[in-house]
Coordinates of C-alpha atoms in Angstrom, one line a residue:
Chain A
D19 CA 44.4 10.4 3.2
A20 CA 46.4 11.8 5.9
G21 CA 45.9 14.9 8.1
I22 CA 43.3 16.8 9.1
T23 CA 40.5 17.4 7.3
Q24 CA 37.6 19.4 7.2
S25 CA 33.6 18.8 5.6
P26 CA 31.4 20.5 4.0
R27 CA 34.0 23.3 2.6
Y28 CA 31.1 25.7 2.2
K29 CA 27.9 26.0 3.2
I30 CA 25.6 27.6 3.0
T31 CA 22.2 27.9 6.0
E32 CA 19.1 29.7 6.8
T33 CA 18.8 31.3 10.5
G34 CA 17.4 29.1 13.0
R35 CA 18.7 25.7 11.1
Q36 CA 20.9 23.4 13.2
V37 CA 24.3 22.7 11.3
T38 CA 27.2 20.4 11.8
L39 CA 30.7 21.0 10.6
M40 CA 32.7 18.1 10.9
C41 CA 36.7 17.9 11.0
H42 CA 38.5 14.5 11.5
Q43 CA 42.6 13.9 12.2
T44 CA 44.6 10.7 11.6
W45 CA 47.4 11.4 13.5
S46 CA 45.6 10.7 16.7
H47 CA 46.5 14.0 18.6
S48 CA 45.1 14.1 21.8
Y49 CA 44.5 17.7 21.8
M50 CA 41.5 19.0 18.9
F51 CA 40.4 23.6 18.6
W52 CA 37.4 24.8 16.7
Y53 CA 38.2 28.6 15.6
R54 CA 36.5 31.4 14.0
Q55 CA 37.9 33.8 11.8
D56 CA 36.3 36.9 10.9
L57 CA 37.8 40.0 9.4
G58 CA 39.4 42.0 11.8
H59 CA 39.0 39.4 14.7
G60 CA 41.7 36.7 13.7
L61 CA 41.6 33.2 15.1
R62 CA 39.2 33.2 17.8
L63 CA 38.9 29.8 20.3
I64 CA 35.2 28.3 19.8
Y65 CA 36.0 25.2 22.0
Y66 CA 38.5 22.7 22.6
S67 CA 39.0 19.4 23.4
A68 CA 42.1 17.5 25.6
A69 CA 41.2 14.2 24.9
A70 CA 38.3 11.9 24.0
D71 CA 35.1 12.9 26.2
I72 CA 36.9 16.1 27.5
T73 CA 36.0 19.4 26.3
D74 CA 36.2 23.5 27.3
K75 CA 34.8 26.3 26.3
G76 CA 37.1 28.9 24.9
E77 CA 36.6 32.6 24.2
V78 CA 33.2 32.9 22.0
P79 CA 31.5 29.1 22.9
D80 CA 27.6 31.1 23.0
G81 CA 25.9 29.4 20.2
Y82 CA 27.7 26.0 19.8
V83 CA 28.0 22.9 20.9
V84 CA 30.8 19.8 20.8
S85 CA 31.7 16.5 21.1
R86 CA 34.5 14.3 21.2
S87 CA 33.1 10.6 21.5
K88 CA 36.2 9.2 19.3
T89 CA 39.7 11.0 19.4
E90 CA 39.9 11.3 15.9
N91 CA 37.1 13.0 15.3
F92 CA 35.8 16.7 16.7
P93 CA 31.9 17.9 15.3
L94 CA 30.9 21.5 16.2
T95 CA 26.9 21.9 15.9
L96 CA 25.7 25.3 16.1
E97 CA 22.0 24.8 17.3
S98 CA 20.5 27.4 16.1
A99 CA 22.4 29.6 12.9
T100 CA 22.2 33.1 13.4
R101 CA 23.6 35.5 10.5
S102 CA 26.4 36.5 12.9
Q103 CA 27.5 32.8 12.5
T104 CA 28.6 33.6 9.0
S105 CA 32.6 33.2 9.3
V106 CA 35.2 31.0 7.9
Y107 CA 35.5 27.8 11.2
F108 CA 39.3 26.3 11.3
C109 CA 39.7 23.1 13.1
A110 CA 43.2 22.0 14.4
S111 CA 45.3 19.4 16.7
S112 CA 48.2 19.4 18.1
E113 CA 50.2 16.4 20.0
N114 CA 52.0 18.0 22.4
P115 CA 50.9 21.8 24.4
G116 CA 53.7 23.5 26.3
A117 CA 56.1 21.7 24.1
E118 CA 59.2 22.9 22.2
E119 CA 57.8 20.8 19.6
D120 CA 54.3 22.3 20.0
T121 CA 52.2 22.8 16.6
Q122 CA 49.2 23.0 15.9
Y123 CA 47.6 21.7 12.7
F124 CA 45.2 23.7 10.7
G125 CA 42.6 21.7 8.7
P126 CA 41.6 23.5 5.4
G127 CA 38.4 25.5 7.2
T128 CA 34.8 25.6 6.6
R129 CA 33.7 28.7 4.9
L130 CA 29.8 28.9 6.3
T131 CA 26.9 31.6 5.2
V132 CA 23.8 31.7 6.8
L133 CA 20.9 34.1 5.4
Chain B
Q3 CA 42.9 39.3 26.0
Q4 CA 44.1 38.8 22.1
P5 CA 47.6 39.9 22.0
V6 CA 48.1 43.4 20.1
Q7 CA 50.1 43.2 16.8
S8 CA 51.9 45.8 15.0
P9 CA 51.8 47.2 12.4
Q10 CA 49.0 45.9 10.8
A11 CA 50.2 46.1 7.1
V12 CA 53.7 45.8 5.6
I13 CA 54.1 46.5 2.0
L14 CA 57.9 45.9 0.6
R15 CA 59.7 45.1 -2.8
E16 CA 62.1 42.0 -2.8
G17 CA 64.7 42.1 -0.3
E18 CA 63.9 44.6 2.0
D19 CA 63.2 43.2 5.7
A20 CA 60.4 43.5 8.1
V21 CA 59.5 43.1 11.5
I22 CA 56.2 42.1 13.1
N23 CA 55.4 42.8 17.0
C24 CA 53.6 40.9 19.3
S25 CA 52.6 42.5 22.8
S26 CA 50.7 40.9 25.7
S27 CA 49.1 42.3 28.1
K28 CA 49.4 38.9 30.2
A29 CA 52.6 36.9 31.3
L30 CA 53.3 34.0 28.6
Y31 CA 54.4 30.8 28.6
S32 CA 54.3 30.6 25.4
V33 CA 54.3 32.6 22.0
H34 CA 53.7 30.8 18.4
W35 CA 53.9 32.3 14.8
Y36 CA 52.1 31.6 11.8
R37 CA 51.6 32.3 8.3
Q38 CA 48.3 32.4 6.6
K39 CA 48.0 32.9 2.8
H40 CA 44.7 34.4 1.4
G41 CA 42.1 31.5 1.5
E42 CA 44.2 29.1 3.0
A43 CA 44.8 27.8 6.7
P44 CA 47.1 28.9 8.5
V45 CA 50.9 27.4 8.8
F46 CA 52.8 27.0 11.7
L47 CA 56.1 28.7 11.6
M48 CA 57.4 28.6 15.2
I49 CA 57.0 28.3 18.3
L50 CA 59.7 30.4 21.6
L51 CA 59.2 28.8 24.8
K52 CA 59.9 30.8 28.1
G53 CA 63.3 31.2 28.4
G54 CA 63.9 30.7 24.7
E55 CA 64.9 34.1 23.7
Q56 CA 65.4 33.9 19.7
K57 CA 65.8 31.0 17.3
G58 CA 64.2 30.0 13.1
H59 CA 65.7 30.1 9.9
E60 CA 68.8 32.4 8.5
K61 CA 65.8 35.0 6.5
I62 CA 63.0 34.3 8.9
S63 CA 63.5 34.5 12.8
A64 CA 61.6 35.3 16.0
S65 CA 62.9 36.6 19.3
F66 CA 60.9 36.4 22.8
N67 CA 61.0 38.9 26.0
E68 CA 59.1 37.2 28.2
K69 CA 59.8 40.5 31.0
K70 CA 57.9 42.7 28.5
Q71 CA 55.5 39.8 27.0
Q72 CA 56.5 40.3 23.6
S73 CA 57.3 38.9 20.7
S74 CA 59.0 39.8 17.8
L75 CA 58.9 38.3 14.3
Y76 CA 62.0 39.1 11.2
L77 CA 61.7 38.4 8.2
T78 CA 65.2 39.4 6.4
A79 CA 65.7 39.6 2.6
S80 CA 62.3 39.0 1.8
Q81 CA 61.0 36.8 -1.3
L82 CA 57.4 37.2 -2.8
S83 CA 56.4 33.9 -1.6
Y84 CA 56.4 35.2 2.6
S85 CA 53.2 37.0 1.6
G86 CA 50.3 36.6 3.8
T87 CA 49.1 37.3 7.0
Y88 CA 51.1 37.0 9.8
F89 CA 49.6 36.0 13.1
C90 CA 50.8 35.3 17.2
G91 CA 49.7 33.5 18.9
T92 CA 50.3 33.5 23.2
D93 CA 49.8 31.2 25.6
R94 CA 50.2 32.2 28.9
G95 CA 50.2 28.9 30.7
S96 CA 47.1 27.6 32.5
T97 CA 45.7 25.8 29.9
L98 CA 48.8 24.5 27.6
G99 CA 47.7 24.5 23.9
R100 CA 45.2 27.7 24.8
L101 CA 46.1 30.0 22.2
Y102 CA 45.1 34.0 22.5
F103 CA 45.9 34.7 18.6
G104 CA 46.3 38.4 17.3
R105 CA 44.7 40.1 14.9
G106 CA 47.2 39.7 12.2
T107 CA 49.7 41.5 10.0
Q108 CA 49.3 41.5 6.1
L109 CA 52.3 41.1 4.1
T110 CA 52.9 41.9 0.9
V111 CA 56.1 42.0 -0.9
W112 CA 56.5 43.3 -4.4
P113 CA 58.7 42.0 -6.8

């Protein structure tokens, strides 16, 4: 399927477990982003990547790890899940940040619950 | 860090107009507007770049005052389909593409 996909769509895990959320895009966009969305906070950037093997921290990176070995994939790992990481996670991609046609396309989201 | 959106919530009847404001304490390179329906992903509406004051379609448009570091989204003759949460995302230009999102404005349109 063309576009940006995330898996799993729903995940329940326990405190202390490692969890990996997957993000895949078919457009070959250079830029990819991970956000978390919590009630009352809007969208907050966790990590972003300008290209394969180039990643940088966003506003709330603690407790998360990313990698980007291929342009189309941008997995997000919670090394040791905590209850405060219960949230909805959105992946997004963009081709031309800063340009007039700049658009971030969002995936459908992963709802993560940490018990 | 986050831009401030106002109002937090708006309730309208079909056909009425609404304005949503987005204000930043930092200089801005661009402002992005998104709409999100409940349980769905945010969907891009438009981008306003530094130097471009206003753009949009006839019923949904936006303005950007870079001196005041403010943007406004205008929804005219609202339709039921306009219901959702509207977010502004601000790009300061230091790292292009890195957006800081406001907390959102919940818009409800009633028939």
